[in-house]
Short mmCIF file of C-alpha atoms in Angstrom, two decimals:
data_model
loop_
_atom_site.label_atom_id
_atom_site.label_comp_id
_atom_site.label_asym_id
_atom_site.label_seq_id
_atom_site.Cartn_x
_atom_site.Cartn_y
_atom_site.Cartn_z
CA UNK A 1 -31.96 -0.35 -7.93
CA UNK A 2 -29.57 1.69 -6.54
CA UNK A 3 -31.77 1.61 -2.96
CA UNK A 4 -31.46 -2.29 -3.06
CA UNK A 5 -27.51 -2.41 -4.01
CA UNK A 6 -26.66 -0.53 -1.13
CA UNK A 7 -28.41 -2.18 0.80
CA UNK A 8 -26.63 -5.55 -0.50
CA UNK A 9 -23.95 -4.54 -0.26
CA UNK A 10 -23.60 -3.57 3.07
CA UNK A 11 -25.11 -7.01 3.75
CA UNK A 12 -22.37 -8.75 2.11
CA UNK A 13 -19.86 -6.39 4.46
CA UNK A 14 -21.41 -7.55 7.38
CA UNK A 15 -21.30 -10.94 6.18
CA UNK A 16 -17.81 -10.59 5.13
CA UNK A 17 -16.85 -9.61 8.91
CA UNK A 18 -19.63 -12.08 10.32
CA UNK A 19 -17.41 -14.80 8.82
CA UNK A 20 -14.04 -13.51 9.79
CA UNK A 21 -15.80 -13.33 13.29
CA UNK A 22 -16.48 -17.48 13.44
CA UNK A 23 -13.08 -18.13 12.16
CA UNK A 24 -11.33 -15.81 15.00
CA UNK A 25 -14.06 -16.09 17.65
CA UNK A 26 -11.91 -19.27 18.97
CA UNK A 27 -10.35 -19.35 22.16
CA UNK A 28 -6.90 -19.67 21.40
CA UNK A 29 -7.74 -16.33 19.30
CA UNK A 30 -5.29 -13.86 20.32
CA UNK A 31 -6.31 -10.12 21.90
CA UNK A 32 -4.52 -8.26 18.25
CA UNK A 33 -6.68 -10.11 16.53
CA UNK A 34 -9.75 -8.66 18.02
CA UNK A 35 -7.81 -5.05 18.07
CA UNK A 36 -7.58 -5.24 14.25
CA UNK A 37 -11.07 -6.88 14.15
CA UNK A 38 -12.08 -3.49 15.67
CA UNK A 39 -9.79 -1.54 13.60
CA UNK A 40 -11.70 -2.92 10.11
CA UNK A 41 -14.34 -2.08 11.56
CA UNK A 42 -14.02 1.62 11.94
CA UNK A 43 -12.02 1.97 8.50
CA UNK A 44 -14.42 0.43 7.23
CA UNK A 45 -17.61 2.46 8.44
CA UNK A 46 -15.50 5.66 7.69
CA UNK A 47 -15.01 5.73 3.51
CA UNK A 48 -17.45 7.02 1.57
CA UNK A 49 -19.08 4.27 -0.46
CA UNK A 50 -21.86 6.39 -1.22
CA UNK A 51 -20.29 8.91 -3.18
CA UNK A 52 -18.65 6.68 -5.23
CA UNK A 53 -21.83 4.80 -6.15
CA UNK A 54 -23.13 8.39 -6.38
CA UNK A 55 -20.05 8.70 -9.12
CA UNK A 56 -20.55 5.86 -10.78
CA UNK A 57 -23.46 4.69 -11.21
CA UNK A 58 -22.73 2.46 -14.34
CA UNK A 59 -20.32 0.78 -12.16
CA UNK A 60 -23.23 0.19 -9.12
CA UNK A 61 -25.70 -1.66 -11.94
CA UNK A 62 -22.88 -3.27 -13.47
CA UNK A 63 -21.32 -4.71 -9.92
CA UNK A 64 -24.92 -5.70 -8.61
CA UNK A 65 -25.57 -7.96 -12.03
CA UNK A 66 -25.78 -11.72 -12.33
CA UNK A 67 -23.08 -11.66 -14.68
CA UNK A 68 -20.13 -11.83 -14.03
CA UNK A 69 -18.73 -10.22 -16.82
CA UNK A 70 -19.97 -6.85 -16.09
CA UNK A 71 -18.83 -7.42 -12.65
CA UNK A 72 -15.28 -7.47 -13.38
CA UNK A 73 -15.61 -4.64 -16.01
CA UNK A 74 -17.43 -2.44 -12.79
CA UNK A 75 -14.15 -3.80 -10.45
CA UNK A 76 -11.68 -2.44 -13.57
CA UNK A 77 -13.40 0.65 -12.98
CA UNK A 78 -12.68 1.31 -9.59
CA UNK A 79 -9.44 0.15 -9.99
CA UNK A 80 -8.19 2.50 -12.37
CA UNK A 81 -9.92 5.07 -9.93
CA UNK A 82 -8.11 4.86 -7.21
CA UNK A 83 -9.93 6.04 -4.82
CA UNK A 84 -9.83 4.01 -0.69
CA UNK A 85 -13.39 5.14 -1.02
CA UNK A 86 -14.54 1.94 -3.30
CA UNK A 87 -13.31 -0.37 -1.01
CA UNK A 88 -16.50 -0.69 1.10
CA UNK A 89 -18.22 -2.20 -2.81
CA UNK A 90 -15.01 -4.25 -3.93
CA UNK A 91 -14.81 -6.21 -0.61
CA UNK A 92 -18.09 -8.62 -0.97
CA UNK A 93 -16.83 -9.54 -3.72
CA UNK A 94 -14.28 -11.39 -2.08
CA UNK A 95 -16.68 -13.38 -1.22
CA UNK A 96 -18.13 -14.46 -4.99
CA UNK A 97 -18.38 -17.75 -5.92
CA UNK A 98 -16.77 -16.95 -9.34
CA UNK A 99 -12.95 -16.73 -8.42
CA UNK A 100 -12.10 -14.33 -11.43
CA UNK A 101 -14.69 -12.05 -10.17
CA UNK A 102 -12.27 -12.72 -6.59
CA UNK A 103 -9.33 -12.41 -7.58
CA UNK A 104 -10.64 -9.33 -9.53
CA UNK A 105 -11.80 -7.90 -7.06
CA UNK A 106 -8.33 -7.77 -5.34
CA UNK A 107 -6.39 -6.25 -7.83
CA UNK A 108 -8.70 -3.94 -7.74
CA UNK A 109 -8.12 -3.51 -4.62
CA UNK A 110 -4.38 -3.65 -4.10
CA UNK A 111 -5.03 -1.08 -7.69
CA UNK A 112 -6.17 1.34 -4.64
CA UNK A 113 -3.92 0.56 -2.29
CA UNK A 114 -1.49 0.97 -4.14
CA UNK A 115 -1.77 4.42 -5.42
CA UNK A 116 -2.97 5.23 -2.44
CA UNK A 117 0.48 4.48 -1.03
CA UNK A 118 2.57 5.64 -3.94
CA UNK A 119 0.88 9.25 -3.63
CA UNK A 120 4.24 9.01 -0.33
CA UNK A 121 6.86 7.49 -3.24
CA UNK A 122 10.25 9.43 -1.71
CA UNK A 123 11.86 10.34 -5.41
CA UNK A 124 14.92 10.62 -3.75
CA UNK A 125 15.34 7.39 -4.38
CA UNK A 126 14.28 6.55 -8.06
CA UNK A 127 15.51 3.43 -8.88
CA UNK A 128 14.14 2.11 -6.03
CA UNK A 129 10.78 2.38 -4.10
CA UNK A 130 10.66 3.89 -0.70
CA UNK A 131 7.51 5.16 1.11
CA UNK A 132 7.75 8.01 3.48
CA UNK A 133 6.29 8.79 6.59
CA UNK A 134 2.62 9.68 7.08
CA UNK A 135 1.98 12.55 8.17
CA UNK A 136 -1.41 13.86 9.75
CA UNK A 137 -3.63 14.30 6.77
CA UNK A 138 -2.47 11.34 5.19
CA UNK A 139 -5.36 8.53 5.40
CA UNK A 140 -3.78 5.17 7.17
CA UNK A 141 -4.52 2.02 4.97
CA UNK A 142 -3.24 -0.37 7.70
CA UNK A 143 -6.12 -1.16 9.21
CA UNK A 144 -6.76 -3.41 6.81
CA UNK A 145 -3.96 -5.73 7.96
CA UNK A 146 -7.29 -7.75 9.73
CA UNK A 147 -8.79 -8.65 6.39
CA UNK A 148 -4.89 -9.38 4.77
CA UNK A 149 -4.52 -11.98 7.49
CA UNK A 150 -7.77 -13.31 6.97
CA UNK A 151 -6.91 -14.01 3.60
CA UNK A 152 -3.56 -15.39 3.75
CA UNK A 153 -4.94 -17.25 6.60
CA UNK A 154 -7.78 -19.02 3.44
CA UNK A 155 -4.70 -20.20 2.07
CA UNK A 156 -5.93 -19.07 -1.83
CA UNK A 157 -3.45 -19.02 -3.57
CA UNK A 158 -3.82 -16.78 -6.62
CA UNK A 159 -4.76 -13.62 -4.01
CA UNK A 160 -1.74 -14.09 -1.90
CA UNK A 161 0.39 -12.31 -4.45
CA UNK A 162 -1.73 -8.93 -4.24
CA UNK A 163 -1.58 -9.15 -0.44
CA UNK A 164 1.71 -9.60 -0.13
CA UNK A 165 2.19 -6.03 -2.15
CA UNK A 166 -0.57 -4.55 0.08
CA UNK A 167 1.78 -5.36 3.01
CA UNK A 168 4.73 -3.31 1.24
CA UNK A 169 3.48 -0.28 1.09
CA UNK A 170 1.27 -0.04 4.21
CA UNK A 171 3.66 -1.10 6.53
CA UNK A 172 2.88 -4.36 7.75
CA UNK A 173 6.36 -5.21 9.29
CA UNK A 174 4.47 -7.91 11.31
CA UNK A 175 3.57 -9.43 8.88
CA UNK A 176 7.32 -10.54 8.21
CA UNK A 177 6.48 -14.03 9.19
CA UNK A 178 4.65 -14.63 6.74
CA UNK A 179 5.74 -12.70 3.65
CA UNK A 180 9.16 -15.22 4.29
CA UNK A 181 6.82 -18.19 4.24
CA UNK A 182 5.37 -17.16 0.62
CA UNK A 183 9.15 -16.07 -0.56
CA UNK A 184 8.97 -20.01 -0.69
CA UNK A 185 5.69 -19.98 -3.40
CA UNK A 186 5.84 -22.16 -5.48
CA UNK A 187 4.32 -19.62 -7.11
CA UNK A 188 7.04 -17.74 -9.25
CA UNK A 189 4.25 -14.26 -8.78
CA UNK A 190 4.26 -14.57 -5.29
CA UNK A 191 7.04 -15.62 -4.26
CA UNK A 192 8.47 -11.90 -6.11
CA UNK A 193 5.52 -10.11 -4.35
CA UNK A 194 7.14 -12.02 -0.90
CA UNK A 195 10.81 -10.88 -1.53
CA UNK A 196 9.74 -7.30 -2.64
CA UNK A 197 6.99 -6.75 0.10
CA UNK A 198 10.53 -7.80 2.60
CA UNK A 199 12.48 -5.19 0.28
CA UNK A 200 10.04 -2.18 0.63
CA UNK A 201 9.58 -2.69 4.38
CA UNK A 202 13.22 -3.13 4.77
CA UNK A 203 13.73 0.06 3.51
CA UNK A 204 11.21 2.19 6.27
CA UNK A 205 14.11 0.24 8.92
CA UNK A 206 16.21 2.92 10.00
CA UNK A 207 16.51 6.53 10.40
CA UNK A 208 16.22 9.32 7.28
CA UNK A 209 19.90 10.64 7.22
CA UNK A 210 20.31 13.67 8.50
CA UNK A 211 21.02 16.65 6.10
CA UNK A 212 24.52 17.26 6.83
CA UNK A 213 25.11 12.95 6.50
CA UNK A 214 23.27 13.85 3.46
CA UNK A 215 25.21 16.17 2.23
CA UNK A 216 27.91 14.00 2.98
CA UNK A 217 26.82 10.89 0.85
CA UNK A 218 26.96 13.55 -1.52
CA UNK A 219 30.06 14.86 -1.75
CA UNK A 220 31.84 11.42 -1.39
CA UNK A 221 29.14 10.48 -4.21
CA UNK A 222 31.03 12.77 -6.26
CA UNK A 223 34.18 12.91 -5.70
CA UNK A 224 33.75 8.81 -6.48
CA UNK A 225 32.29 9.88 -10.07
CA UNK A 226 35.09 12.82 -10.59
CA UNK A 227 37.93 9.54 -10.47
CA UNK A 228 35.97 7.72 -12.83
CA UNK A 229 35.62 10.24 -14.81
CA UNK A 230 39.33 10.90 -15.21
CA UNK A 231 40.02 7.38 -14.64
CA UNK A 232 41.68 8.24 -11.37
CA UNK A 233 42.26 5.14 -9.60
CA UNK A 234 45.19 6.06 -8.08
CA UNK A 235 43.42 8.83 -5.43
CA UNK A 236 40.69 6.31 -5.22
CA UNK A 237 42.43 4.74 -1.27
CA UNK A 238 41.34 9.46 -0.16
CA UNK A 239 37.53 7.70 -0.20
CA UNK A 240 38.29 4.53 1.63
CA UNK A 241 38.56 4.31 5.11
CA UNK A 242 41.49 4.29 6.01
CA UNK A 243 43.80 2.10 7.61
CA UNK A 244 44.05 4.40 11.60
CA UNK A 245 39.88 4.61 11.43
CA UNK A 246 39.27 1.10 10.86
CA UNK A 247 40.24 -0.04 14.46
CA UNK A 248 37.50 2.69 15.44
CA UNK A 249 34.64 1.16 12.39
CA UNK A 250 35.36 -2.08 12.53
CA UNK A 251 33.70 -4.80 14.37
CA UNK A 252 36.77 -5.21 17.21
CA UNK A 253 36.89 -9.46 16.58
CA UNK A 254 36.04 -9.03 13.49
CA UNK A 255 38.68 -6.85 12.90
CA UNK A 256 41.09 -8.70 16.04
CA UNK A 257 40.33 -12.06 13.42
CA UNK A 258 41.34 -9.91 9.74
CA UNK A 259 44.23 -7.98 11.47
CA UNK A 260 44.12 -4.41 10.67
CA UNK A 261 46.55 -3.85 8.00
CA UNK A 262 45.82 -6.97 6.20
CA UNK A 263 42.02 -5.69 6.54
CA UNK A 264 43.04 -2.63 5.15
CA UNK A 265 45.16 -4.14 2.71
CA UNK A 266 42.70 -6.63 1.62
CA UNK A 267 39.76 -3.65 0.79
CA UNK A 268 42.26 -1.08 -0.97
CA UNK A 269 42.74 -3.98 -3.83
CA UNK A 270 39.30 -5.56 -4.68
CA UNK A 271 37.88 -1.27 -4.35
CA UNK A 272 41.02 -0.74 -6.38
CA UNK A 273 41.07 -3.79 -9.21
CA UNK A 274 36.90 -3.52 -9.68
CA UNK A 275 37.88 -0.10 -9.84
CA UNK A 276 39.95 -0.77 -12.64
CA UNK A 277 38.26 -3.45 -14.46
CA UNK A 278 34.87 -1.49 -13.82
CA UNK A 279 36.26 2.14 -16.12
CA UNK A 280 37.64 -0.17 -18.86
CA UNK A 281 34.90 -0.95 -20.35
CA UNK A 282 34.41 3.38 -21.55
CA UNK A 283 36.42 5.44 -23.63
CA UNK A 284 36.67 9.00 -22.64
CA UNK A 285 34.19 9.73 -20.49
CA UNK A 286 35.13 13.60 -19.70
CA UNK A 287 31.97 14.91 -20.82
CA UNK A 288 29.75 13.48 -19.51
CA UNK A 289 28.21 15.09 -16.13
CA UNK A 290 27.28 13.45 -12.92
CA UNK A 291 23.03 14.13 -13.22
CA UNK A 292 22.58 12.42 -9.37
CA UNK A 293 23.75 11.03 -6.57
CA UNK A 294 21.60 8.69 -4.67
CA UNK A 295 22.55 7.84 -1.30
CA UNK A 296 21.56 4.18 -0.08
CA UNK A 297 20.08 3.61 3.17
CA UNK A 298 21.36 2.91 6.39
CA UNK A 299 21.56 0.22 7.79
CA UNK A 300 23.22 -1.68 10.27
CA UNK A 301 25.97 -5.06 10.16
CA UNK A 302 27.81 -7.20 12.23
CA UNK A 303 30.83 -6.17 10.77
CA UNK A 304 30.73 -2.50 12.33
CA UNK A 305 31.63 -2.01 15.07
CA UNK A 306 28.26 -0.94 17.66
CA UNK A 307 26.40 2.55 16.36
CA UNK A 308 28.48 2.53 13.02
CA UNK A 309 26.13 4.15 10.92
CA UNK A 310 26.28 2.38 7.17
CA UNK A 311 24.68 2.87 3.74
CA UNK A 312 24.02 0.46 1.88
CA UNK A 313 23.66 0.81 -2.22
CA UNK A 314 24.50 4.18 -2.91
CA UNK A 315 24.08 5.17 -6.43
CA UNK A 316 26.56 7.99 -8.62
CA UNK A 317 24.86 8.13 -12.18
CA UNK A 318 26.50 9.55 -14.80
CA UNK A 319 25.02 10.84 -18.95
CA UNK A 320 26.05 11.81 -21.60
CA UNK A 321 24.04 14.90 -23.28
CA UNK A 322 21.27 12.75 -21.71
CA UNK A 323 21.21 9.29 -24.08
CA UNK A 324 24.26 8.10 -22.22
CA UNK A 325 24.57 6.79 -18.89
CA UNK A 326 26.14 5.15 -16.61
CA UNK A 327 25.16 3.63 -13.08
CA UNK A 328 27.54 2.96 -10.51
CA UNK A 329 26.95 1.66 -7.94
CA UNK A 330 28.68 1.45 -4.08
CA UNK A 331 27.48 -1.44 -2.41
CA UNK A 332 28.30 0.56 1.47
CA UNK A 333 29.68 3.65 2.98
CA UNK A 334 30.47 4.59 6.88
CA UNK A 335 29.68 7.46 7.93
CA UNK A 336 32.17 7.98 10.85
CA UNK A 337 32.46 12.00 11.70
CA UNK A 338 30.43 14.25 9.63
CA UNK A 339 32.15 11.97 7.04
CA UNK A 340 31.59 9.28 4.08
CA UNK A 341 33.90 6.89 3.52
CA UNK A 342 33.40 4.15 0.93
CA UNK A 343 33.85 0.25 2.08
CA UNK A 344 32.99 -1.09 -1.39
CA UNK A 345 32.28 -0.85 -4.53
CA UNK A 346 30.05 -3.39 -6.30
#
């Protein structure tokens, strides 16, 4: 029975590949599709599905069942195991005539892929998902791109949200056009998954902070927290970009249109107003302690001059006795000559 199961599963994998070959085997096929298919085939062949069958004999029996409920139970077990070697066992179920089985197969695949990729999560950014770069010994799941493209081209709306999530975690920025299309989906789950995937991919575009830049951002964050705790708005200007530095930091066109002095005045007034408004929401914070400074992601903006490195969405957390936390958001900071300055408090 087990030998027949394995033989049947691998035959179904071949059927999936053959079907896709017919889809992409037209004259208009792009070379990249062929490359994706080749990488995908090699990846699937590298997985040890036989080990999964040995370790989960009941799952193998359930997958071979004609009862969809049994198949779904098996897929749930594989999803919980989060072992990439189980992927070849899941793929045939994506071709099932039963929609529930197809959906659960995609759920299982998404759980395995997401769980595997999140092992590289950077917990220095607890408020959002940042995936660290792959190391030489990390298993690369990007060859699944061929499968993702195949599923999206099938227009099966019940599977799109799971594919979008995997695209984000695996790190496939070439799917940006498809994700932007999914953002407009009539299904909130798909739209939200696509937006989230685009955000995760965006975080991976920029080089990581150098150690000295990280230290500068940490110092500014702590200084801001001290001012907030002490309700000291008078010294806030010391943490903002100085008026003299604006000409070098701000884009020349923006600087000329706004006028340096006027722009500095507006920036200072707006940040002071936000600081005052937020601080009045709290009473005595003298007993609060700074528990974390979380520098934002590096980015670029047309507002700044070329080459200026900007940090987007930094957070400073104050806490009292580990029971009450206040999370302060700094919308933008810039790195200049080894120092970090606040541009906008959100």
